[in-house]
mmCIF file of C-alpha atoms in Angstrom:
data_model
loop_
_atom_site.group_PDB
_atom_site.id
_atom_site.type_symbol
_atom_site.label_atom_id
_atom_site.label_comp_id
_atom_site.label_asym_id
_atom_site.label_seq_id
_atom_site.Cartn_x
_atom_site.Cartn_y
_atom_site.Cartn_z
ATOM 1 C CA UNK B 10 -17.749 -0.961 24.834
ATOM 2 C CA UNK B 11 -16.742 -2.486 21.527
ATOM 3 C CA UNK B 12 -19.977 -3.731 20.429
ATOM 4 C CA UNK B 13 -21.557 -0.123 21.385
ATOM 5 C CA UNK B 14 -19.452 1.300 18.546
ATOM 6 C CA UNK B 15 -22.202 0.238 16.427
ATOM 7 C CA UNK B 16 -24.394 3.005 17.596
ATOM 8 C CA UNK B 17 -22.188 6.138 16.564
ATOM 9 C CA UNK B 18 -21.126 4.351 13.094
ATOM 10 C CA UNK B 19 -24.798 3.577 12.239
ATOM 11 C CA UNK B 20 -25.607 7.451 13.145
ATOM 12 C CA UNK B 21 -23.394 8.443 10.536
ATOM 13 C CA UNK B 22 -25.487 6.902 7.875
ATOM 14 C CA UNK B 23 -24.403 5.112 4.830
ATOM 15 C CA UNK B 24 -21.152 3.794 3.836
ATOM 16 C CA UNK B 25 -18.158 5.437 5.102
ATOM 17 C CA UNK B 26 -15.830 7.289 2.635
ATOM 18 C CA UNK B 27 -12.187 6.633 2.677
ATOM 19 C CA UNK B 28 -11.437 9.884 4.133
ATOM 20 C CA UNK B 29 -14.017 9.265 6.938
ATOM 21 C CA UNK B 30 -12.319 6.087 7.924
ATOM 22 C CA UNK B 31 -8.779 7.819 7.947
ATOM 23 C CA UNK B 32 -10.269 10.666 10.198
ATOM 24 C CA UNK B 33 -11.820 7.993 12.428
ATOM 25 C CA UNK B 34 -8.591 6.092 12.718
ATOM 26 C CA UNK B 35 -6.841 9.419 13.471
ATOM 27 C CA UNK B 36 -9.453 10.111 16.210
ATOM 28 C CA UNK B 37 -8.687 6.614 17.652
ATOM 29 C CA UNK B 38 -5.066 7.407 17.660
ATOM 30 C CA UNK B 39 -5.760 10.698 19.684
ATOM 31 C CA UNK B 40 -7.802 8.825 22.213
ATOM 32 C CA UNK B 41 -4.828 6.040 22.498
ATOM 33 C CA UNK B 42 -2.341 9.056 23.119
ATOM 34 C CA UNK B 43 -4.584 10.437 25.854
ATOM 35 C CA UNK B 44 -5.243 7.279 27.533
ATOM 36 C CA UNK B 45 -1.469 6.461 27.409
ATOM 37 C CA UNK B 46 -0.226 9.682 29.012
ATOM 38 C CA UNK B 47 1.512 9.363 32.379
ATOM 39 C CA UNK B 48 -0.241 10.323 35.423
ATOM 40 C CA UNK B 49 0.663 13.577 36.668
ATOM 41 C CA UNK B 50 1.943 14.066 40.384
ATOM 42 C CA UNK B 51 -0.523 15.732 42.761
ATOM 43 C CA UNK B 52 -0.303 19.360 42.810
ATOM 44 C CA UNK B 53 -1.419 22.399 44.919
ATOM 45 C CA UNK B 54 -3.127 24.223 41.879
ATOM 46 C CA UNK B 55 -3.963 27.860 41.672
ATOM 47 C CA UNK B 56 -7.767 28.509 41.568
ATOM 48 C CA UNK B 57 -7.662 29.645 37.794
ATOM 49 C CA UNK B 58 -6.007 26.475 37.145
ATOM 50 C CA UNK B 59 -8.708 24.517 39.124
ATOM 51 C CA UNK B 60 -11.434 26.105 37.083
ATOM 52 C CA UNK B 61 -9.563 25.364 33.684
ATOM 53 C CA UNK B 62 -9.161 21.723 34.670
ATOM 54 C CA UNK B 63 -12.736 21.488 35.648
ATOM 55 C CA UNK B 64 -13.956 22.965 32.255
ATOM 56 C CA UNK B 65 -11.769 20.296 30.352
ATOM 57 C CA UNK B 66 -12.729 17.268 32.469
ATOM 58 C CA UNK B 67 -16.511 18.021 32.454
ATOM 59 C CA UNK B 68 -16.478 17.769 28.623
ATOM 60 C CA UNK B 69 -16.011 14.058 29.288
ATOM 61 C CA UNK B 70 -19.624 13.952 30.478
ATOM 62 C CA UNK B 71 -20.566 14.420 26.740
ATOM 63 C CA UNK B 72 -17.810 13.360 24.644
ATOM 64 C CA UNK B 73 -17.646 9.442 24.369
ATOM 65 C CA UNK B 74 -14.218 7.706 25.011
ATOM 66 C CA UNK B 75 -12.735 10.170 27.529
ATOM 67 C CA UNK B 76 -12.900 9.869 31.069
ATOM 68 C CA UNK B 77 -13.072 12.991 33.320
ATOM 69 C CA UNK B 78 -11.668 11.401 36.187
ATOM 70 C CA UNK B 79 -8.682 10.125 34.030
ATOM 71 C CA UNK B 80 -8.215 13.692 32.753
ATOM 72 C CA UNK B 81 -7.798 14.839 36.354
ATOM 73 C CA UNK B 82 -5.469 12.147 37.154
ATOM 74 C CA UNK B 83 -3.154 13.147 34.141
ATOM 75 C CA UNK B 84 -3.156 16.669 35.342
ATOM 76 C CA UNK B 85 -2.463 15.652 38.966
ATOM 77 C CA UNK B 86 -5.537 17.145 40.258
ATOM 78 C CA UNK B 87 -7.704 13.990 41.099
ATOM 79 C CA UNK B 88 -6.418 13.685 44.632
ATOM 80 C CA UNK B 89 -6.498 17.527 45.471
ATOM 81 C CA UNK B 90 -10.059 17.477 44.200
ATOM 82 C CA UNK B 91 -11.031 14.609 46.350
ATOM 83 C CA UNK B 92 -9.325 16.390 49.514
ATOM 84 C CA UNK B 93 -11.180 19.437 48.626
ATOM 85 C CA UNK B 94 -14.374 17.638 49.062
ATOM 86 C CA UNK B 95 -13.455 16.007 52.171
ATOM 87 C CA UNK B 96 -11.913 18.914 53.752
ATOM 88 C CA UNK B 97 -14.830 21.341 52.515
ATOM 89 C CA UNK B 98 -12.420 23.742 50.941
ATOM 90 C CA UNK B 99 -15.194 26.012 49.526
ATOM 91 C CA UNK B 100 -12.868 28.234 47.458
ATOM 92 C CA UNK B 101 -11.511 25.317 45.634
ATOM 93 C CA UNK B 102 -14.878 23.776 45.117
ATOM 94 C CA UNK B 103 -16.350 27.126 44.096
ATOM 95 C CA UNK B 104 -13.415 27.507 41.274
ATOM 96 C CA UNK B 105 -14.244 23.774 40.146
ATOM 97 C CA UNK B 106 -17.848 24.293 39.833
ATOM 98 C CA UNK B 107 -17.698 27.663 38.082
ATOM 99 C CA UNK B 108 -15.107 26.167 35.641
ATOM 100 C CA UNK B 109 -17.276 23.015 35.020
ATOM 101 C CA UNK B 110 -20.199 25.140 34.292
ATOM 102 C CA UNK B 111 -18.600 27.392 31.737
ATOM 103 C CA UNK B 112 -16.834 24.465 30.224
ATOM 104 C CA UNK B 113 -20.097 22.434 29.739
ATOM 105 C CA UNK B 114 -21.946 25.276 28.482
ATOM 106 C CA UNK B 115 -19.541 26.025 25.919
ATOM 107 C CA UNK B 116 -18.684 22.480 24.963
ATOM 108 C CA UNK B 117 -22.372 21.772 24.520
ATOM 109 C CA UNK B 118 -22.906 24.849 22.313
ATOM 110 C CA UNK B 119 -20.056 23.920 20.272
ATOM 111 C CA UNK B 120 -21.107 20.295 19.893
ATOM 112 C CA UNK B 121 -24.682 21.166 18.986
ATOM 113 C CA UNK B 122 -23.263 23.413 16.161
ATOM 114 C CA UNK B 123 -21.088 20.735 14.763
ATOM 115 C CA UNK B 124 -23.976 18.264 14.894
ATOM 116 C CA UNK B 125 -26.087 20.748 12.919
ATOM 117 C CA UNK B 126 -23.615 21.813 10.393
ATOM 118 C CA UNK B 127 -21.020 18.969 10.316
ATOM 119 C CA UNK B 128 -22.822 16.051 11.560
ATOM 120 C CA UNK B 129 -21.304 13.114 9.746
ATOM 121 C CA UNK B 130 -17.593 13.846 10.434
ATOM 122 C CA UNK B 131 -18.400 14.768 13.890
ATOM 123 C CA UNK B 132 -19.999 11.244 14.680
ATOM 124 C CA UNK B 133 -16.967 9.749 12.784
ATOM 125 C CA UNK B 134 -14.471 11.385 15.097
ATOM 126 C CA UNK B 135 -16.686 10.560 18.203
ATOM 127 C CA UNK B 136 -16.885 6.786 16.748
ATOM 128 C CA UNK B 137 -12.826 6.885 16.736
ATOM 129 C CA UNK B 138 -12.446 8.482 19.948
ATOM 130 C CA UNK B 139 -14.543 5.566 21.610
ATOM 131 C CA UNK B 140 -12.491 2.934 19.513
ATOM 132 C CA UNK B 141 -9.349 4.454 20.901
ATOM 133 C CA UNK B 142 -10.491 4.570 24.211
ATOM 134 C CA UNK B 143 -10.806 0.915 24.444
ATOM 135 C CA UNK B 144 -7.021 0.708 25.196
ATOM 136 C CA UNK B 145 -7.845 2.134 28.605
ATOM 137 C CA UNK B 146 -10.087 -0.698 29.307
ATOM 138 C CA UNK B 147 -7.596 -3.536 28.667
ATOM 139 C CA UNK B 148 -7.794 -5.938 31.425
ATOM 140 C CA UNK B 149 -4.211 -6.357 32.105
ATOM 141 C CA UNK B 150 -2.537 -3.267 32.992
ATOM 142 C CA UNK B 151 -0.107 -1.991 35.685
ATOM 143 C CA UNK B 152 -1.204 0.643 38.220
ATOM 144 C CA UNK B 153 0.720 3.199 36.110
ATOM 145 C CA UNK B 154 -1.245 2.259 32.984
ATOM 146 C CA UNK B 155 1.466 -0.122 31.398
ATOM 147 C CA UNK B 156 -0.154 -2.466 29.063
ATOM 148 C CA UNK B 157 0.530 -6.124 29.790
ATOM 149 C CA UNK B 158 0.028 -9.600 28.111
ATOM 150 C CA UNK B 159 -3.056 -11.514 28.777
ATOM 151 C CA UNK B 160 -2.480 -13.599 31.958
ATOM 152 C CA UNK B 161 -4.533 -15.286 34.800
ATOM 153 C CA UNK B 162 -8.178 -16.030 34.172
ATOM 154 C CA UNK B 163 -8.293 -15.352 30.588
ATOM 155 C CA UNK B 164 -11.223 -17.511 29.894
ATOM 156 C CA UNK B 165 -13.271 -16.024 32.566
ATOM 157 C CA UNK B 166 -12.531 -12.271 31.324
ATOM 158 C CA UNK B 167 -13.459 -13.526 27.587
ATOM 159 C CA UNK B 168 -16.694 -14.981 28.952
ATOM 160 C CA UNK B 169 -17.412 -11.673 30.812
ATOM 161 C CA UNK B 170 -16.589 -9.784 27.829
ATOM 162 C CA UNK B 171 -18.894 -11.946 25.637
ATOM 163 C CA UNK B 172 -21.791 -11.601 28.091
ATOM 164 C CA UNK B 173 -21.435 -7.636 28.071
ATOM 165 C CA UNK B 174 -21.198 -7.446 24.039
ATOM 166 C CA UNK B 175 -24.290 -9.863 24.150
ATOM 167 C CA UNK B 176 -26.217 -7.427 26.313
ATOM 168 C CA UNK B 177 -25.422 -4.563 24.334
ATOM 169 C CA UNK B 178 -26.233 -6.089 21.106
ATOM 170 C CA UNK B 179 -29.651 -7.421 22.737
ATOM 171 C CA UNK B 180 -30.455 -3.807 23.847
ATOM 172 C CA UNK B 181 -29.758 -2.713 20.037
ATOM 173 C CA UNK B 182 -31.957 -5.468 18.651
ATOM 174 C CA UNK B 183 -34.747 -4.724 20.944
ATOM 175 C CA UNK B 184 -34.466 -1.219 19.872
ATOM 176 C CA UNK B 185 -34.574 -2.060 16.189
ATOM 177 C CA UNK B 186 -37.553 -4.266 16.886
ATOM 178 C CA UNK B 187 -39.445 -1.490 18.604
ATOM 179 C CA UNK B 188 -38.523 0.760 15.783
ATOM 180 C CA UNK B 189 -40.146 -1.721 13.300
ATOM 181 C CA UNK B 190 -43.438 -1.792 15.636
ATOM 182 C CA UNK B 191 -43.436 1.999 15.384
ATOM 183 C CA UNK B 192 -43.275 2.038 19.305
ATOM 184 C CA UNK B 193 -39.900 4.019 19.365
ATOM 185 C CA UNK B 194 -39.425 7.005 16.938
ATOM 186 C CA UNK B 195 -36.407 6.781 14.819
ATOM 187 C CA UNK B 196 -35.946 10.409 15.377
ATOM 188 C CA UNK B 197 -35.184 9.816 18.919
ATOM 189 C CA UNK B 198 -32.549 7.216 18.134
ATOM 190 C CA UNK B 199 -30.927 9.078 15.379
ATOM 191 C CA UNK B 200 -30.734 12.530 17.228
ATOM 192 C CA UNK B 201 -27.701 12.377 19.437
ATOM 193 C CA UNK B 202 -27.808 15.900 20.819
ATOM 194 C CA UNK B 203 -28.247 16.068 24.668
ATOM 195 C CA UNK B 204 -31.783 17.063 25.369
ATOM 196 C CA UNK B 205 -30.804 18.717 28.803
ATOM 197 C CA UNK B 206 -28.643 21.110 26.927
ATOM 198 C CA UNK B 207 -31.326 22.480 24.714
ATOM 199 C CA UNK B 208 -32.698 26.105 25.562
#
């Protein structure tokens, strides 16, 4: 994931200004804060709360660096949602689906507007969110999310991280080569808007 930060950073285009660096770091701080929140206890929520939580969590499908399931865990609604699926609680599931549809529609529209009118700063913020979310991927954590010092098979973990980074960088290098051979349109690479969301 750290290697893939090259993608949104490159989409910004040109050298980052000092203000953009500050905004990116602030966005990274927000992501660290979100991933550090204590997980809420499982609750039996009202249906309106279910819809609101679904609308919030579904945005993570588009926004990089944020996990929808982790947001549900923070809200204490991950286990109730799984239980609703297993027990076929159709009222709960209906409220969840309705909230997800409304939330996704509003968020996609808002994101498209931002990419059209505030493209650079939007991509800067998205890059910062991805950077900050790396804290949630730290291999050494307790079940409650408390960060620990490296221990155990440190060498193996570093090797796996290096392999993952090499794969990502290899894909990016292949993309660049295809663009040079005119086999891949630069517009496709530069356009981050979700195609499925366009009407």
